[in-house]
PDB file of C-alpha atoms in Angstrom:
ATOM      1  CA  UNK A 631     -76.865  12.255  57.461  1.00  0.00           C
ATOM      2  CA  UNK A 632     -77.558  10.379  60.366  1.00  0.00           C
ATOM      3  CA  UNK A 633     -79.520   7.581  58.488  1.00  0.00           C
ATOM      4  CA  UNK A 634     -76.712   7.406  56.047  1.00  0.00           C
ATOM      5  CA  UNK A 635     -74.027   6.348  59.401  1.00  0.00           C
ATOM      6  CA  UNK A 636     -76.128   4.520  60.443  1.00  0.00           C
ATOM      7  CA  UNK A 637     -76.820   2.278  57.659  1.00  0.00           C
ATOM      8  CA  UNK A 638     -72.737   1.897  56.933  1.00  0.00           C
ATOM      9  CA  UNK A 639     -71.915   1.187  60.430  1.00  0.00           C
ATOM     10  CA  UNK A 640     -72.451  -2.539  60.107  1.00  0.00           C
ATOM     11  CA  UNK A 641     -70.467  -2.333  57.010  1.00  0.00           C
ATOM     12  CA  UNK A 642     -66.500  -3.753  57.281  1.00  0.00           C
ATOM     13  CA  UNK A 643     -63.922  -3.264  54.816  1.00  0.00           C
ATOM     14  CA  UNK A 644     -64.581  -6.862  53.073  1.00  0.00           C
ATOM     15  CA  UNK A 645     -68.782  -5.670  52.746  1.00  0.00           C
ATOM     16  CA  UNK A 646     -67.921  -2.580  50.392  1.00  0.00           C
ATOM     17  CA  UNK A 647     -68.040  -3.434  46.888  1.00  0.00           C
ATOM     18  CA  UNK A 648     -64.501  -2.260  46.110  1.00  0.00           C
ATOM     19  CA  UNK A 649     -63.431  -4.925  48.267  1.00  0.00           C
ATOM     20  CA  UNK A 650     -65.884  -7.947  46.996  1.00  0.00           C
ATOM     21  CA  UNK A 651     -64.816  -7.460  43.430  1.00  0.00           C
ATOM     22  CA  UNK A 652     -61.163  -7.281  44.963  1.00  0.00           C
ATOM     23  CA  UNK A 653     -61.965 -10.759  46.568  1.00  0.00           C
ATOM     24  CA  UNK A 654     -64.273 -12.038  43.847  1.00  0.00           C
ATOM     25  CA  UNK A 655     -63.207 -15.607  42.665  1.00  0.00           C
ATOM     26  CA  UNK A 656     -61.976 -14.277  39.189  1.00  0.00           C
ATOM     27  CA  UNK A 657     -59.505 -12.144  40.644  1.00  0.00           C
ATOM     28  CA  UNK A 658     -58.461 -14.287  43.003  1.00  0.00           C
ATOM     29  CA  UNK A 659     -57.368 -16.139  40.343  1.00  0.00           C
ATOM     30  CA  UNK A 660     -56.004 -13.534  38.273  1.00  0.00           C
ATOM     31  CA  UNK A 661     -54.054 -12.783  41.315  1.00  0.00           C
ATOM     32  CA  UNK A 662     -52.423 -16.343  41.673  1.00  0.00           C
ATOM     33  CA  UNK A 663     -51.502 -16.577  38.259  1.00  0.00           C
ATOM     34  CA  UNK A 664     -49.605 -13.025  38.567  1.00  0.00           C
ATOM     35  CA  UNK A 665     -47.887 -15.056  41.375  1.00  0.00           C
ATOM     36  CA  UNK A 666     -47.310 -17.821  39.241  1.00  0.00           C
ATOM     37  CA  UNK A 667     -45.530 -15.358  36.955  1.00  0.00           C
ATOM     38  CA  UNK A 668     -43.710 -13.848  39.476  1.00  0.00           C
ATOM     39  CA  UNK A 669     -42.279 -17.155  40.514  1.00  0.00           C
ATOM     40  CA  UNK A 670     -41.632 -18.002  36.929  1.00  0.00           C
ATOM     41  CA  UNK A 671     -39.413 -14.821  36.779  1.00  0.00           C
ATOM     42  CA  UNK A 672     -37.717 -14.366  39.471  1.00  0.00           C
ATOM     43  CA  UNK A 673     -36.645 -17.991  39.336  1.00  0.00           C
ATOM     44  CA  UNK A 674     -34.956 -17.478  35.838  1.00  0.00           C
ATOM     45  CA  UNK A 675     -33.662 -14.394  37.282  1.00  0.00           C
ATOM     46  CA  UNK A 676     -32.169 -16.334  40.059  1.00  0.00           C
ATOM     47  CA  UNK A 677     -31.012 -19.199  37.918  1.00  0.00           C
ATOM     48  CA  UNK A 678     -28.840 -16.947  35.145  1.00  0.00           C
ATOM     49  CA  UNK A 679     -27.317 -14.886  38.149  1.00  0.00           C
ATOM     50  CA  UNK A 680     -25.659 -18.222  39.942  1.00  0.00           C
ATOM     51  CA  UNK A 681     -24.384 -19.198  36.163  1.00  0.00           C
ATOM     52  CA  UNK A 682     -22.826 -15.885  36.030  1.00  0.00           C
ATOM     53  CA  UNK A 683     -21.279 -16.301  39.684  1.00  0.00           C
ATOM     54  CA  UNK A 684     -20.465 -20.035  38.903  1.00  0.00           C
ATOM     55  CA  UNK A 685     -19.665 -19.820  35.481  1.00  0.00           C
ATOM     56  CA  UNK A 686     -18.380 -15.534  34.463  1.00  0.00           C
ATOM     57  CA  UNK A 687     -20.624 -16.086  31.420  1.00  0.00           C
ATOM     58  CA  UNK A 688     -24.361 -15.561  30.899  1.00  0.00           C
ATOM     59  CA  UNK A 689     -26.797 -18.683  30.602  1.00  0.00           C
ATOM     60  CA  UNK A 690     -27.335 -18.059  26.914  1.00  0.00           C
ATOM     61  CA  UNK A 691     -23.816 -18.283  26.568  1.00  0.00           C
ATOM     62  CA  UNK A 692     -23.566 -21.602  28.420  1.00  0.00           C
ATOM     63  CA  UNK A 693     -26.468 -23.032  26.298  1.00  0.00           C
ATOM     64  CA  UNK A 694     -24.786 -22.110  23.252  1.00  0.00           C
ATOM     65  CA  UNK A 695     -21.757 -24.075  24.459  1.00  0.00           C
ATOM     66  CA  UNK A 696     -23.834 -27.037  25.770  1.00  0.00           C
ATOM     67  CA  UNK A 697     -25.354 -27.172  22.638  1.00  0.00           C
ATOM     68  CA  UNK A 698     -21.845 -26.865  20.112  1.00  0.00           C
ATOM     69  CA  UNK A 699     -20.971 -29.735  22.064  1.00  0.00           C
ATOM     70  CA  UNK A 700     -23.868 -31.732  22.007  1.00  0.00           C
ATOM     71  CA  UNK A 701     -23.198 -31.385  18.007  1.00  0.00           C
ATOM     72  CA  UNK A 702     -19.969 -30.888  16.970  1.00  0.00           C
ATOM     73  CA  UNK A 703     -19.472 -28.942  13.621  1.00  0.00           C
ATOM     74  CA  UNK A 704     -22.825 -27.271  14.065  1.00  0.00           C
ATOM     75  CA  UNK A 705     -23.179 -23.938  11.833  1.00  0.00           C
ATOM     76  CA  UNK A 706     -23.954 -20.849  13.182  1.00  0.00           C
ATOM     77  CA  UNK A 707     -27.304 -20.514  11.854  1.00  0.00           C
ATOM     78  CA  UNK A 708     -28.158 -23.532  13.170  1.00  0.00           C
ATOM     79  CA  UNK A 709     -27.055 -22.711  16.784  1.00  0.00           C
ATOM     80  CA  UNK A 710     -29.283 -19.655  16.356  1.00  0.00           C
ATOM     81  CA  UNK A 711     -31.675 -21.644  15.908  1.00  0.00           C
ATOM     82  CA  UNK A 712     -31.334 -24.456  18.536  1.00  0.00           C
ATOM     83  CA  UNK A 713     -31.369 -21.522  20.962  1.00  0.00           C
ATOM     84  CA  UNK A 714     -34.458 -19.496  19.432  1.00  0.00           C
ATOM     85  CA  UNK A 715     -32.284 -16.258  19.117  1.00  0.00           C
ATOM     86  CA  UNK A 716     -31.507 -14.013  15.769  1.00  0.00           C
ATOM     87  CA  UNK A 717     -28.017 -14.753  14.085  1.00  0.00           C
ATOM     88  CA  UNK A 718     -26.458 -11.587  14.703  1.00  0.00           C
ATOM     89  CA  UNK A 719     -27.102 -12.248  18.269  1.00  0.00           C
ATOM     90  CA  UNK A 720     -25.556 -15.927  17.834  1.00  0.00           C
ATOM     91  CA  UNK A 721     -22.852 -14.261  15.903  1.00  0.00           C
ATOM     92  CA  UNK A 722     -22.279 -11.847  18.884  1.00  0.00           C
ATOM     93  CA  UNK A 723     -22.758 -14.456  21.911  1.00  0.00           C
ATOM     94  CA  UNK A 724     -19.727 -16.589  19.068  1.00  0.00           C
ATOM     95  CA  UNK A 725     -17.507 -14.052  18.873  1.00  0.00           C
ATOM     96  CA  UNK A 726     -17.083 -13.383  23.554  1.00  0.00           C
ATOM     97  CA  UNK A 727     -16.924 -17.296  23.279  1.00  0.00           C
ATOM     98  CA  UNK A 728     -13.995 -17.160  21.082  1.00  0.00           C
ATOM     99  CA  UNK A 729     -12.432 -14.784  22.798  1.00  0.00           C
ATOM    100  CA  UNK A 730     -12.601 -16.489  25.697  1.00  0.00           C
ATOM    101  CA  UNK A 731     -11.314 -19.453  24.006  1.00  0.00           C
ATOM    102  CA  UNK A 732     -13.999 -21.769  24.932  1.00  0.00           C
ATOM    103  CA  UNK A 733     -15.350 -22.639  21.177  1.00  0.00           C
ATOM    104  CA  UNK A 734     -13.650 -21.899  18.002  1.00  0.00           C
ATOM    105  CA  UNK A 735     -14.520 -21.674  14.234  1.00  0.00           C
ATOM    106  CA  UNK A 736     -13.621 -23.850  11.784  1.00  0.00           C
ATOM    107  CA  UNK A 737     -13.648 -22.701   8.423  1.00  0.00           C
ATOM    108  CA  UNK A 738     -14.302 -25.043   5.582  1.00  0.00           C
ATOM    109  CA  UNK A 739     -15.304 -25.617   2.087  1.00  0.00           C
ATOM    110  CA  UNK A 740     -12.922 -24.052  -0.835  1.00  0.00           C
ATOM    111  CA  UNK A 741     -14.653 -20.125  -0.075  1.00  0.00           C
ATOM    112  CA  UNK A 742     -14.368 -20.608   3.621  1.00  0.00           C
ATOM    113  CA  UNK A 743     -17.816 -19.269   4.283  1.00  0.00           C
ATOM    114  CA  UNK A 744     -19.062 -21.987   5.847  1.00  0.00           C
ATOM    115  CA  UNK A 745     -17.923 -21.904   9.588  1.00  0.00           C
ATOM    116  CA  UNK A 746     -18.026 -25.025  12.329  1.00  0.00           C
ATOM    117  CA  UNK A 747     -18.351 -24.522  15.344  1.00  0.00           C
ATOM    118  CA  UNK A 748     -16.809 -26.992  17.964  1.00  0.00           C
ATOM    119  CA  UNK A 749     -15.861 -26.503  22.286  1.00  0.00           C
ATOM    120  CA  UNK A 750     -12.200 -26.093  23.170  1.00  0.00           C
ATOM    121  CA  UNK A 751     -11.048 -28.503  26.172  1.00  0.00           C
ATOM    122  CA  UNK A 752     -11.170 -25.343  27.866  1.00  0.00           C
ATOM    123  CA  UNK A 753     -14.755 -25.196  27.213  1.00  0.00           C
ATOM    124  CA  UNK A 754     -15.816 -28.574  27.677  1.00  0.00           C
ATOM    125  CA  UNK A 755     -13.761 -28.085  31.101  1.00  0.00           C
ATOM    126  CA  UNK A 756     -16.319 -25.392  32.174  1.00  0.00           C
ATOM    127  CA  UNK A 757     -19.364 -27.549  30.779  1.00  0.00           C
ATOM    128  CA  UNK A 758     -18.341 -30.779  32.896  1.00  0.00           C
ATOM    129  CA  UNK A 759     -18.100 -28.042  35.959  1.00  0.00           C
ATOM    130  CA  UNK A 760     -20.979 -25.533  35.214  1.00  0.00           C
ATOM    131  CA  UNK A 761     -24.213 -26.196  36.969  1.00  0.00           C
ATOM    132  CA  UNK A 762     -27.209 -27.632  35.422  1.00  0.00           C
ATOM    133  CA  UNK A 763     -29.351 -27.707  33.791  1.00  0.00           C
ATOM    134  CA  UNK A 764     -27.308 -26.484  31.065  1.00  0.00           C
ATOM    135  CA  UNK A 765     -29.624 -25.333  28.976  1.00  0.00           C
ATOM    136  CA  UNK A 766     -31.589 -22.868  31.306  1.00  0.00           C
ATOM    137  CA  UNK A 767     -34.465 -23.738  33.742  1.00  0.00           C
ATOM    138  CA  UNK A 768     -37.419 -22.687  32.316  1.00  0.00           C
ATOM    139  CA  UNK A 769     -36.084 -24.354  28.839  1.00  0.00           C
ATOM    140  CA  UNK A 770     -35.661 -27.776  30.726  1.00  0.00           C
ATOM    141  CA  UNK A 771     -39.105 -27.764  32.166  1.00  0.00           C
ATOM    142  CA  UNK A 772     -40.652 -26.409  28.791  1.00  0.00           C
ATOM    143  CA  UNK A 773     -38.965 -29.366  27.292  1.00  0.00           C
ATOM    144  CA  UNK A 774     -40.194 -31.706  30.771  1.00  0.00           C
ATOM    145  CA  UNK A 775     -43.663 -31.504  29.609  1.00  0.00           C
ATOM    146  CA  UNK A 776     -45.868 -33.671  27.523  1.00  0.00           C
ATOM    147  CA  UNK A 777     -46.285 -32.068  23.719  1.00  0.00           C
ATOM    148  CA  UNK A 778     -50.154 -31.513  24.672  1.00  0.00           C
ATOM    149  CA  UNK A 779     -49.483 -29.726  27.371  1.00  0.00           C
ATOM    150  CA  UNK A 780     -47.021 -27.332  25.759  1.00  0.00           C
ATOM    151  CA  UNK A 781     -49.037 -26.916  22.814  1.00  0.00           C
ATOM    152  CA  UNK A 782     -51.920 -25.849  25.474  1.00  0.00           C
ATOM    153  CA  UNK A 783     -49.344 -23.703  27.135  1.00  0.00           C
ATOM    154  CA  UNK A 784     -48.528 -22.050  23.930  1.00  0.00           C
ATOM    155  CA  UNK A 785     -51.667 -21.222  22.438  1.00  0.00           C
ATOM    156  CA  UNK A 786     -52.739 -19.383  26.221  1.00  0.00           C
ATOM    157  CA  UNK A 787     -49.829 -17.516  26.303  1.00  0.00           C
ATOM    158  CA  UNK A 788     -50.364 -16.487  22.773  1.00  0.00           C
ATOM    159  CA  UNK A 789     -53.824 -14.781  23.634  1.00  0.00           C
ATOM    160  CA  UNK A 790     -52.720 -13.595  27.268  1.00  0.00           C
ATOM    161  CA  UNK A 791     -49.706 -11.462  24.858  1.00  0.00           C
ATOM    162  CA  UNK A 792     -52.666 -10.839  22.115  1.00  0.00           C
ATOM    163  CA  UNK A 793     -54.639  -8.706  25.083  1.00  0.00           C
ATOM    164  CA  UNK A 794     -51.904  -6.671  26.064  1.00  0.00           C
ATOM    165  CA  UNK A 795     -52.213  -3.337  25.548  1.00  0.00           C
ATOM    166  CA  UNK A 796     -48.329  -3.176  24.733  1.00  0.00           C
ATOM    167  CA  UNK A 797     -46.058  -6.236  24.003  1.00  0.00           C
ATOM    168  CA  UNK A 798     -42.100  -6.240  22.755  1.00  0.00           C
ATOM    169  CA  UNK A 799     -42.126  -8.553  19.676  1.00  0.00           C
ATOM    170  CA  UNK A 800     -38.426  -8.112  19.591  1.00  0.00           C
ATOM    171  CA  UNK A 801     -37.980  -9.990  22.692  1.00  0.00           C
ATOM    172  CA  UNK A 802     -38.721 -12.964  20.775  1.00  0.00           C
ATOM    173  CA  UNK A 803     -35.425 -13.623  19.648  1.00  0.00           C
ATOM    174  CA  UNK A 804     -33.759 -12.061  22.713  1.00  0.00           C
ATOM    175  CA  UNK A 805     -32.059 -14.394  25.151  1.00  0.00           C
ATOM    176  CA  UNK A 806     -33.525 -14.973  28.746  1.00  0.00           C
ATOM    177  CA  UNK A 807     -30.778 -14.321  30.547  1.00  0.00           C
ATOM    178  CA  UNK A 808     -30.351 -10.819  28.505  1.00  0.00           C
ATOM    179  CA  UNK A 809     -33.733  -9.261  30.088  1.00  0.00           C
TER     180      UNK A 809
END
């Protein structure tokens, strides 16, 4: 018992192995890119919660409107998707819109299925005033960054969701600013 003391005295806390794996280079790094993460995250969080104190509307919904005015006439199913979202969830995000009279739908053709979409000048009053980017600001630097990069970007995060032990695949299609 004695020898055993006596041969961990000299030991600190950063000589036990527990601590040089916790230290070891890989998951140092493994700890900076949870970081990185956390940044990412809590920056979007940030982001969507001064659009809603700004704005009284959730990012996705000023995206859709940035985007309906960016193309006037768009259909729904192609605002769903501009913004990477499902079109019952476009639908939905439509219908607050309308309510809150900032875009309305324009029916057209002889069977009036096919619906328009286009900004009210109520809308495009909140645009000009809203703060930007408009379109969200993870989406802006996504779209900042040169195609090889992104495609890099992509295919990492692809495997990074393949190895976890439990991923939502329905967030897919479910707006940032709704997490």
């Amino acid at each position: 018992m004695e020898k055993r003391k006596a041969s961990n005295s000299g030991l600190n806390s950063e000589d036990t192995p527990a601590a040089s794996a916790a230290t070891s280079p890989g998951q140092k790094k493994r700890l900076e890119v949870l970081k990185q993460f956390r940044v990412l995250l809590r920056s979007i969080k940030r982001h969507y919660q001064w659009i809603e104190k700004e704005c009284g509307m959730s990012g996705a919904q000023l995206w859709a409107m940035a985007e309906i005015a960016e193309a006037p006439g768009i259909k729904v199913s192609d605002l769903a998707r501009r913004l990477g979202v499902h079109l019952s969830t476009a639908s939905n995000m439509l219908r607050r819109l309308e309510e809150l009279s900032l875009v309305k739908r324009i029916r057209t053709g002889k069977d009036h299925r096919v619906v328009q979409l286009e900004i009210t000048s109520k809308g495009a009053k909140i645009l000009s005033k809203a703060p930007r980017p408009l379109v969200g600001v993870l989406q802006q630097a996504l779209a900042d960054l040169p195609q090889r990069r992104l495609d890099t970007l992509h295919a990492e995060l692809g495997e990074v969701i393949r190895l976890m032990k439990f991923k939502d695949s329905k967030a897919r299609t479910t707006p940032l600013s709704d997490l």
